[in-house]
Structure formats: structure tokens, C-alpha cells
Amino acid sequence: MYSTMSLIGRVRIPVEGVAVLILMLFSCQSGTDKLYKESKIVMGTVVEITVACHSEEQARAAITEAMGEFQRIDNLMSSYKPDSVVSRVNKAGSSAKVPVGEEIFSVISEAAAIGRASGGAFDATIWPVSQLWGFEQGGRIPTPDSIATKLPLVGYENVIIDDSELSVGFKVAGMGLDLGAIAKGWAVDVAMKKLIARGIRNAIIDAGGDLRVIGARPGKAFWRIGVQHPRDPGALLMTFELKDTAIVTSGDYERFFMAAGVRYHHILDPATGQPARGCQSVTVLAPTAAEADACATAAFVLGPARGLAFLRARPGVRGVIVGAGGEVQWTDEALAVMARQ
Ligand code: AMP
Ligand code: MG
């Protein structure tokens, strides 16, 4: 197994597997609003919610409700939970379409759209191959034969999406869904809606690097968000001063193992069934965390040149790509100026 470190405040906290964006909180109070922060391990990562509020009671109630959304989404969308709706779809295989309800239907539709836009670099039907690698259990190198057998089952275009009955099925037996590259972002978005519905106007939700901010830190015009250095777990690559945006990082350091000096990580190229080799990390800013999450994974698989072109083509989306050799590239100069290194 592997572990990385996350810097939260100035305290180093060991995190199993995932730690991408680093939230920097240097004090707890400004004006009449105080900061309230809670964290919990859910969806295989540390979810941390920070809200600025004048009332502790209001803050705690809002955080509890928002936290509950992560568990709810995991119960619906995890391919690892045998009773989740996604697992039911996977078990039904090509034999039946399964009604999934509006929420999962939206996520699968968005995943399919990003699959198309990325030319298949993002593919939520990677499940037969991601299961072979087993990164959730620490990882192993699959045999070339097993990859050759499972790879033809990967293909988002073979998902049957029936919007008349909000059901989903597969054209080919043995296919399966893995929403691991978008579900966390989606959960961040729905959790943020809960905070807003409870009257919170200034907050950060960070699900192990899938992060969204609203408003600003008390006494400031922004939240300061750090992006982890992909090769130095204790260091920041850069920081941003952000308001009302999502910022999500996909990195080859989140879930990986080393074998014979080679890094094997969890972001797979659907064309080969192997870990994508073009990048160390991709950080995407977008209006929603679901879009940023899916786009970060897609751009990672596409590699720096095609990844930047893909991000630039999407309205409201910007990003930073660290290539395989550590070189940093930006979608636009203004973003580079905004970042402090
Ligand atoms: P992320 O950390 O958001 O980049 O998502 C990586 C996770 O998404 C992996 O752990 C897999 O569950 C899944 N995944 C891996 N490769 C892909 C891909 N090319 N397209 C969609 N999902 C993927
Ligand atoms: Mg992703």
C-alpha cells in the first residue's frame, strides 16, 4: 500500500491514498463570522467541510446535512458496494435495463457527454479493467491476457441510456460502470447545495482534492487554496485565491504502487487498459465540481497537448497540467498570473 500526506492548516495529517488539494486555514476568526470545520472519511477519502458562520448551531447543522450527502451518493454510485444502484446496473449486465432515478441518470448522462467530448479518454465503463488493477485494494499488475480480454468491454457508446424511463443498461455482456472519476465531484456539488439551502454563504468543501468554494474567507475577498506538488507530498505546487468555483485535481500520486521502478496508478487509458502516461497531475477549475472532476480525469488521459486543447474548448473551464517530466502548462496566461508559486 501507499500513503500520502495532506497539509491541513499547518498540521500534517496522514491520508490513505488521496490528498490533492490543500486547504490553508491560518486563523479561525474574523469579524462576526467564525470558521467551523469538520472532516470525515467517506467515499474512500477525507471529506472536509469548512463554513464561515455567526452561529455555531447553524454551521454544525449545515455541515452534518452536507456530510450526509457524501454517504448517500456513495450508497447510490459506488461500484464496490454490492447494494448500490450502480452495482445493480452492473449485475444486470446486458440482460436488462435498470431504472436508476434522476440523479444517477444525470451523472451517467454527463459522463457520456464528457466521454464523447474527450474522444473516449474519459470512459465511465472502465470498470472491467479498473477491477483488474484493484487500486482500491492496493493494486496489482494484471496479465496482458486479462487486459486483452476485458478491454473490448470498455466503451461508453455501448451504454443504453433511456431517458423515457430513466433506465440504464449495456449492449454487451460483461460491461460495467465505474463512476469513480465523477461521483466525488457530483457529491461536492450536492453537498454545497445543502449548505446554501441552510443559509451558508461562505464555505469550502474538499473531498480529497475535489474542492468547491463559495463566497470568501471572513475578512478577505477570497479563499486561498493550495494545489499539492505531485512529487513532493509535503509541498505546494501553487496556490490560488478563489471565489465561487470548483477546483479539482487528478494525479498519479493519489492511488498508486511502484513495481520495478515503474509507477502504476489509478487513471487508466481506455485505449490500452494501462495507467495513462502523459501527466503527473491535472488541476481543473470549472463552474461545478462534477464537470471539473470529469474534465481533470479526461485531460490527464489525453496528456498535456491534447488535454489543454480539450480544456480550452469548454466554456468556463481552465486548468493547469503537469506533464510526465514535471513541466507545467496552463490553459491561459491569466491563470498562470493568478497562481502563486
Ligand atoms: P480521478 O481521481 O477523478 O481522476 O478518477 C480516477 C478514478 O476513476 C479511478 O480510480 C477509476 O475508478 C476511474 N477511472 C480510471 N480511469 C478512468 C477513465 N479513463 N475514465 C473514467 N474513469 C476512470
Ligand atoms: Mg475525476
Short mmCIF file of C-alpha atoms and ligand atoms in Angstrom, two decimals:
data_model
loop_
_atom_site.label_atom_id
_atom_site.label_comp_id
_atom_site.label_asym_id
_atom_site.label_seq_id
_atom_site.Cartn_x
_atom_site.Cartn_y
_atom_site.Cartn_z
CA MET A 1 0.00 0.00 0.00
CA TYR A 2 0.98 3.61 -0.21
CA SER A 3 0.11 6.73 1.64
CA THR A 4 0.42 10.42 1.05
CA MET A 5 0.28 13.41 3.31
CA SER A 6 -2.17 16.25 3.26
CA LEU A 7 -1.44 19.62 4.77
CA ILE A 8 -4.50 20.89 6.55
CA GLY A 9 -3.88 24.14 8.31
CA ARG A 10 -0.27 23.69 9.29
CA VAL A 11 -0.77 20.22 10.62
CA ARG A 12 0.36 17.21 8.61
CA ILE A 13 -2.28 14.54 8.53
CA PRO A 14 -1.56 11.13 7.05
CA VAL A 15 -4.10 10.29 4.38
CA GLU A 16 -4.58 6.88 2.83
CA GLY A 17 -4.21 7.22 -0.87
CA VAL A 18 -5.78 10.56 -1.69
CA ALA A 19 -4.63 14.07 -0.96
CA VAL A 20 -4.53 16.52 -3.76
CA LEU A 21 -5.59 19.98 -2.81
CA ILE A 22 -4.52 21.54 0.40
CA LEU A 23 -6.72 23.90 2.29
CA MET A 24 -4.86 26.57 4.17
CA LEU A 25 -6.51 27.96 7.28
CA PHE A 26 -4.33 30.20 9.33
CA SER A 27 -6.77 31.52 11.89
CA CYS A 28 -10.29 30.78 12.94
CA GLN A 29 -11.99 34.10 13.36
CA SER A 30 -12.61 37.37 11.61
CA GLY A 31 -15.42 39.88 12.10
CA THR A 32 -18.56 38.26 13.47
CA ASP A 33 -18.27 35.04 11.46
CA LYS A 34 -16.21 32.19 12.78
CA LEU A 35 -14.90 29.21 10.87
CA TYR A 36 -16.27 25.77 11.69
CA LYS A 37 -14.59 22.74 10.21
CA GLU A 38 -15.37 19.03 10.29
CA SER A 39 -13.86 16.08 8.47
CA LYS A 40 -14.90 12.50 7.90
CA ILE A 41 -13.61 9.59 5.87
CA VAL A 42 -16.19 8.76 3.24
CA MET A 43 -16.09 7.78 -0.45
CA GLY A 44 -12.60 6.44 0.21
CA THR A 45 -11.20 9.86 1.05
CA VAL A 46 -11.11 12.57 3.69
CA VAL A 47 -14.02 14.94 3.20
CA GLU A 48 -13.51 18.27 4.92
CA ILE A 49 -16.19 20.93 5.17
CA THR A 50 -15.37 24.44 6.37
CA VAL A 51 -18.07 27.06 6.81
CA ALA A 52 -17.95 30.66 7.96
CA CYS A 53 -20.97 31.50 10.09
CA HIS A 54 -22.02 33.68 13.01
CA SER A 55 -23.94 30.79 14.60
CA GLU A 56 -22.24 27.58 15.64
CA GLU A 57 -25.61 25.79 15.74
CA GLN A 58 -26.41 26.78 12.15
CA ALA A 59 -22.91 25.87 11.00
CA ARG A 60 -22.91 22.41 12.62
CA ALA A 61 -26.41 21.55 11.34
CA ALA A 62 -25.44 22.59 7.81
CA ILE A 63 -22.19 20.61 7.92
CA THR A 64 -23.95 17.48 9.21
CA GLU A 65 -26.51 17.63 6.43
CA ALA A 66 -23.87 18.26 3.75
CA MET A 67 -21.67 15.44 5.09
CA GLY A 68 -24.66 13.10 4.86
CA GLU A 69 -24.80 13.69 1.10
CA PHE A 70 -21.41 12.00 0.61
CA GLN A 71 -22.63 8.83 2.27
CA ARG A 72 -25.88 8.96 0.32
CA ILE A 73 -24.08 9.38 -3.02
CA ASP A 74 -21.61 6.61 -2.16
CA ASN A 75 -24.51 4.28 -1.38
CA LEU A 76 -26.01 5.07 -4.79
CA MET A 77 -22.96 5.26 -7.03
CA SER A 78 -20.17 3.07 -5.68
CA SER A 79 -19.26 0.08 -7.85
CA TYR A 80 -17.73 -1.51 -4.75
CA LYS A 81 -20.91 -1.54 -2.66
CA PRO A 82 -22.90 -4.60 -3.73
CA ASP A 83 -26.25 -2.95 -2.95
CA SER A 84 -25.63 0.38 -4.72
CA VAL A 85 -27.78 1.27 -7.70
CA VAL A 86 -24.67 1.23 -9.92
CA SER A 87 -23.84 -2.29 -8.73
CA ARG A 88 -27.37 -3.35 -9.64
CA VAL A 89 -26.84 -1.98 -13.14
CA ASN A 90 -23.51 -3.82 -13.34
CA LYS A 91 -25.05 -7.09 -12.16
CA ALA A 92 -27.94 -6.84 -14.62
CA GLY A 93 -25.31 -6.50 -17.36
CA SER A 94 -26.72 -6.70 -20.89
CA SER A 95 -29.79 -8.67 -19.81
CA ALA A 96 -31.97 -5.76 -18.61
CA LYS A 97 -32.20 -2.02 -18.33
CA VAL A 98 -32.29 -0.91 -14.70
CA PRO A 99 -34.26 2.19 -13.57
CA VAL A 100 -31.69 4.37 -11.81
CA GLY A 101 -33.60 7.52 -10.81
CA GLU A 102 -32.99 11.08 -11.87
CA GLU A 103 -29.74 11.74 -10.04
CA ILE A 104 -27.68 8.80 -11.30
CA PHE A 105 -29.24 9.29 -14.70
CA SER A 106 -27.87 12.86 -14.76
CA VAL A 107 -24.39 11.72 -13.70
CA ILE A 108 -24.28 8.95 -16.31
CA SER A 109 -25.52 11.36 -18.99
CA GLU A 110 -22.82 13.90 -18.06
CA ALA A 111 -20.21 11.12 -18.04
CA ALA A 112 -21.33 10.04 -21.52
CA ALA A 113 -21.16 13.64 -22.78
CA ILE A 114 -17.59 14.04 -21.47
CA GLY A 115 -16.76 10.62 -22.91
CA ARG A 116 -17.84 11.91 -26.34
CA ALA A 117 -16.15 15.31 -25.95
CA SER A 118 -12.85 13.67 -24.95
CA GLY A 119 -12.93 11.12 -27.77
CA GLY A 120 -13.23 8.31 -25.21
CA ALA A 121 -10.32 9.38 -22.98
CA PHE A 122 -12.90 9.65 -20.23
CA ASP A 123 -14.88 6.43 -20.11
CA ALA A 124 -17.15 5.54 -17.20
CA THR A 125 -17.36 1.95 -18.49
CA ILE A 126 -13.72 1.37 -17.48
CA TRP A 127 -14.98 -0.94 -14.68
CA PRO A 128 -13.96 -4.34 -16.16
CA VAL A 129 -10.39 -3.03 -16.48
CA SER A 130 -10.24 -0.94 -13.28
CA GLN A 131 -11.35 -4.07 -11.38
CA LEU A 132 -8.33 -5.95 -12.77
CA TRP A 133 -5.93 -3.32 -11.41
CA GLY A 134 -7.66 -3.30 -8.00
CA PHE A 135 -6.29 0.05 -6.84
CA GLU A 136 -8.93 0.17 -4.12
CA GLN A 137 -7.20 -2.84 -2.54
CA GLY A 138 -3.66 -1.57 -3.09
CA GLY A 139 -3.25 -2.60 -6.71
CA ARG A 140 -1.64 -5.36 -8.78
CA ILE A 141 -0.37 -5.67 -12.35
CA PRO A 142 -2.91 -7.61 -14.45
CA THR A 143 -1.69 -10.12 -17.03
CA PRO A 144 -1.64 -8.88 -20.64
CA ASP A 145 -4.19 -11.62 -21.45
CA SER A 146 -6.67 -10.45 -18.84
CA ILE A 147 -6.41 -6.86 -20.13
CA ALA A 148 -6.86 -8.06 -23.72
CA THR A 149 -9.99 -9.95 -22.65
CA LYS A 150 -11.58 -7.07 -20.71
CA LEU A 151 -10.60 -4.09 -22.88
CA PRO A 152 -13.24 -4.75 -25.60
CA LEU A 153 -15.89 -4.41 -22.87
CA VAL A 154 -14.90 -0.77 -22.30
CA GLY A 155 -16.92 1.61 -24.47
CA TYR A 156 -19.26 4.36 -23.28
CA GLU A 157 -21.03 4.23 -26.66
CA ASN A 158 -22.35 0.78 -25.68
CA VAL A 159 -24.28 2.12 -22.68
CA ILE A 160 -28.03 2.23 -23.26
CA ILE A 161 -29.37 5.44 -21.75
CA ASP A 162 -33.17 5.50 -21.87
CA ASP A 163 -34.50 8.90 -20.85
CA SER A 164 -38.15 7.88 -21.16
CA GLU A 165 -37.85 5.61 -18.13
CA LEU A 166 -34.56 6.92 -16.64
CA SER A 167 -33.02 3.50 -17.04
CA VAL A 168 -29.55 2.31 -17.97
CA GLY A 169 -28.27 -0.92 -19.49
CA PHE A 170 -25.46 -2.31 -21.64
CA LYS A 171 -25.31 -3.53 -25.22
CA VAL A 172 -22.51 -6.00 -24.46
CA ALA A 173 -22.39 -8.70 -21.74
CA GLY A 174 -19.66 -8.15 -19.14
CA MET A 175 -19.70 -4.34 -19.27
CA GLY A 176 -19.85 -2.30 -16.06
CA LEU A 177 -19.93 1.27 -14.79
CA ASP A 178 -17.24 2.94 -12.66
CA LEU A 179 -18.25 6.48 -11.72
CA GLY A 180 -15.08 6.99 -9.67
CA ALA A 181 -13.88 9.88 -11.82
CA ILE A 182 -17.05 11.98 -11.48
CA ALA A 183 -19.10 10.87 -8.44
CA LYS A 184 -16.96 12.67 -5.86
CA GLY A 185 -17.28 15.93 -7.76
CA TRP A 186 -21.03 15.40 -8.03
CA ALA A 187 -21.22 14.77 -4.27
CA VAL A 188 -19.32 18.02 -3.60
CA ASP A 189 -21.89 19.91 -5.70
CA VAL A 190 -24.95 18.42 -3.97
CA ALA A 191 -23.36 18.87 -0.54
CA MET A 192 -22.71 22.54 -1.38
CA LYS A 193 -26.39 22.94 -2.32
CA LYS A 194 -27.30 21.69 1.17
CA LEU A 195 -25.02 24.29 2.79
CA ILE A 196 -26.55 27.04 0.67
CA ALA A 197 -30.09 25.89 1.50
CA ARG A 198 -29.14 26.21 5.19
CA GLY A 199 -28.15 29.84 4.69
CA ILE A 200 -24.38 29.35 4.42
CA ARG A 201 -22.76 31.83 2.02
CA ASN A 202 -19.04 31.29 2.64
CA ALA A 203 -17.68 27.77 2.63
CA ILE A 204 -15.24 25.21 1.28
CA ILE A 205 -15.98 21.56 0.63
CA ASP A 206 -12.87 19.49 -0.03
CA ALA A 207 -13.27 15.81 -0.84
CA GLY A 208 -9.61 14.78 -1.08
CA GLY A 209 -8.80 17.23 -3.83
CA ASP A 210 -12.26 17.60 -5.33
CA LEU A 211 -12.98 21.03 -3.99
CA ARG A 212 -15.58 23.76 -4.31
CA VAL A 213 -15.68 27.18 -2.69
CA ILE A 214 -18.46 29.72 -2.23
CA GLY A 215 -18.02 33.30 -1.06
CA ALA A 216 -14.83 34.15 0.76
CA ARG A 217 -12.98 33.73 3.98
CA PRO A 218 -14.21 36.17 6.67
CA GLY A 219 -12.35 39.44 6.33
CA LYS A 220 -10.99 38.51 2.89
CA ALA A 221 -12.25 38.64 -0.68
CA PHE A 222 -11.30 35.03 -1.46
CA TRP A 223 -10.35 31.62 -0.11
CA ARG A 224 -6.72 30.64 -0.55
CA ILE A 225 -6.45 27.15 -1.99
CA GLY A 226 -3.23 25.20 -2.43
CA VAL A 227 -2.53 22.56 -5.06
CA GLN A 228 -0.31 19.70 -3.95
CA HIS A 229 3.03 19.18 -5.63
CA PRO A 230 2.72 15.86 -7.49
CA ARG A 231 6.19 14.67 -6.48
CA ASP A 232 6.53 16.25 -3.02
CA PRO A 233 3.60 15.35 -0.76
CA GLY A 234 4.57 17.96 1.81
CA ALA A 235 4.83 20.84 -0.66
CA LEU A 236 2.52 23.05 -2.64
CA LEU A 237 2.88 23.37 -6.38
CA MET A 238 0.98 26.65 -6.35
CA THR A 239 -1.86 28.46 -4.59
CA PHE A 240 -4.91 30.28 -5.90
CA GLU A 241 -7.11 32.97 -4.39
CA LEU A 242 -10.58 31.78 -5.35
CA LYS A 243 -14.27 32.66 -5.05
CA ASP A 244 -17.30 30.70 -6.25
CA THR A 245 -15.64 27.99 -8.27
CA ALA A 246 -14.79 24.33 -8.26
CA ILE A 247 -11.16 23.21 -8.44
CA VAL A 248 -10.32 19.54 -8.84
CA THR A 249 -7.04 17.70 -9.28
CA SER A 250 -6.40 14.28 -10.80
CA GLY A 251 -2.92 12.99 -10.00
CA ASP A 252 -0.83 9.89 -10.50
CA TYR A 253 0.17 10.11 -6.81
CA GLU A 254 -3.34 9.65 -5.42
CA ARG A 255 -3.64 5.87 -5.74
CA PHE A 256 -0.56 4.09 -6.99
CA PHE A 257 2.04 1.44 -6.35
CA MET A 258 5.61 1.07 -7.59
CA ALA A 259 6.96 -2.09 -9.22
CA ALA A 260 10.48 -2.40 -10.67
CA GLY A 261 10.81 1.38 -10.54
CA VAL A 262 7.60 1.98 -12.53
CA ARG A 263 4.65 3.90 -11.13
CA TYR A 264 1.29 2.21 -11.66
CA HIS A 265 -1.64 4.49 -10.87
CA HIS A 266 -5.42 4.53 -10.99
CA ILE A 267 -6.10 6.79 -14.01
CA LEU A 268 -6.35 4.37 -16.90
CA ASP A 269 -6.15 4.95 -20.62
CA PRO A 270 -9.24 3.25 -22.11
CA ALA A 271 -7.28 2.74 -25.35
CA THR A 272 -4.67 0.48 -23.71
CA GLY A 273 -6.04 -0.54 -20.30
CA GLN A 274 -2.76 0.76 -18.79
CA PRO A 275 -2.18 3.76 -16.49
CA ALA A 276 -2.14 6.93 -18.62
CA ARG A 277 1.46 8.11 -19.05
CA GLY A 278 1.27 11.73 -20.23
CA CYS A 279 0.87 13.62 -16.95
CA GLN A 280 1.74 13.79 -13.28
CA SER A 281 -1.31 15.88 -12.43
CA VAL A 282 -4.11 17.94 -13.93
CA THR A 283 -5.94 20.66 -11.98
CA VAL A 284 -9.19 21.96 -13.45
CA LEU A 285 -11.28 24.99 -12.49
CA ALA A 286 -14.92 24.83 -13.60
CA PRO A 287 -18.34 26.07 -12.50
CA THR A 288 -19.23 22.69 -10.96
CA ALA A 289 -17.09 20.08 -9.23
CA ALA A 290 -18.66 17.27 -11.28
CA GLU A 291 -17.50 18.88 -14.52
CA ALA A 292 -14.08 19.74 -13.08
CA ASP A 293 -13.69 16.16 -11.79
CA ALA A 294 -14.54 14.50 -15.09
CA CYS A 295 -12.51 17.03 -17.11
CA ALA A 296 -9.43 16.57 -14.91
CA THR A 297 -9.51 12.81 -15.49
CA ALA A 298 -10.16 13.26 -19.23
CA ALA A 299 -7.31 15.77 -19.66
CA PHE A 300 -4.98 13.53 -17.67
CA VAL A 301 -5.61 10.65 -20.07
CA LEU A 302 -5.29 12.93 -23.12
CA GLY A 303 -1.86 14.18 -21.99
CA PRO A 304 -0.60 17.79 -21.96
CA ALA A 305 -1.11 18.88 -25.59
CA ARG A 306 -4.50 17.32 -26.27
CA GLY A 307 -5.56 17.82 -22.64
CA LEU A 308 -5.03 21.60 -22.85
CA ALA A 309 -6.95 21.75 -26.15
CA PHE A 310 -9.80 19.76 -24.60
CA LEU A 311 -9.99 22.08 -21.56
CA ARG A 312 -9.74 25.25 -23.67
CA ALA A 313 -12.68 24.11 -25.81
CA ARG A 314 -15.05 24.02 -22.81
CA PRO A 315 -16.64 27.34 -21.79
CA GLY A 316 -15.83 28.36 -18.21
CA VAL A 317 -13.16 25.66 -17.84
CA ARG A 318 -9.46 26.39 -17.19
CA GLY A 319 -6.62 24.33 -15.91
CA VAL A 320 -3.01 23.52 -15.19
CA ILE A 321 -1.30 20.39 -16.44
CA VAL A 322 1.91 18.99 -15.02
CA GLY A 323 3.40 16.77 -17.69
CA ALA A 324 5.21 13.48 -17.17
CA GLY A 325 8.56 15.30 -16.89
CA GLY A 326 7.23 17.85 -14.37
CA GLU A 327 6.73 20.67 -16.89
CA VAL A 328 3.81 22.99 -16.03
CA GLN A 329 1.41 24.26 -18.70
CA TRP A 330 -1.66 26.47 -18.43
CA THR A 331 -4.83 26.86 -20.46
CA ASP A 332 -4.40 30.64 -20.30
CA GLU A 333 -1.84 33.18 -19.25
CA ALA A 334 -4.24 34.88 -16.83
CA LEU A 335 -4.48 31.68 -14.78
CA ALA A 336 -0.69 31.44 -14.62
CA VAL A 337 -0.59 35.03 -13.35
CA MET A 338 -3.29 34.23 -10.77
CA ALA A 339 -1.35 31.32 -9.33
CA ARG A 340 1.36 31.92 -6.76
CA GLN A 341 4.22 29.50 -6.86
P1 AMP B 1 -9.98 10.72 -10.71
O1 AMP B 1 -9.22 10.54 -9.43
O2 AMP B 1 -11.14 11.65 -10.61
O3 AMP B 1 -9.10 11.06 -11.87
O4 AMP B 1 -10.67 9.33 -11.05
C1 AMP B 1 -9.96 8.14 -11.14
C2 AMP B 1 -10.93 7.01 -10.90
O5 AMP B 1 -11.85 6.96 -11.99
C3 AMP B 1 -10.25 5.66 -10.89
O6 AMP B 1 -9.99 5.23 -9.57
C4 AMP B 1 -11.26 4.76 -11.60
O7 AMP B 1 -12.26 4.38 -10.67
C5 AMP B 1 -11.90 5.69 -12.60
N1 AMP B 1 -11.18 5.81 -13.88
C6 AMP B 1 -9.91 5.44 -14.19
N2 AMP B 1 -9.61 5.75 -15.46
C7 AMP B 1 -10.72 6.34 -15.98
C8 AMP B 1 -11.04 6.89 -17.26
N3 AMP B 1 -10.15 6.90 -18.27
N4 AMP B 1 -12.27 7.41 -17.43
C9 AMP B 1 -13.18 7.41 -16.43
N5 AMP B 1 -12.94 6.91 -15.21
C10 AMP B 1 -11.72 6.39 -14.97
MG MG B 2 -12.02 12.92 -11.92
#
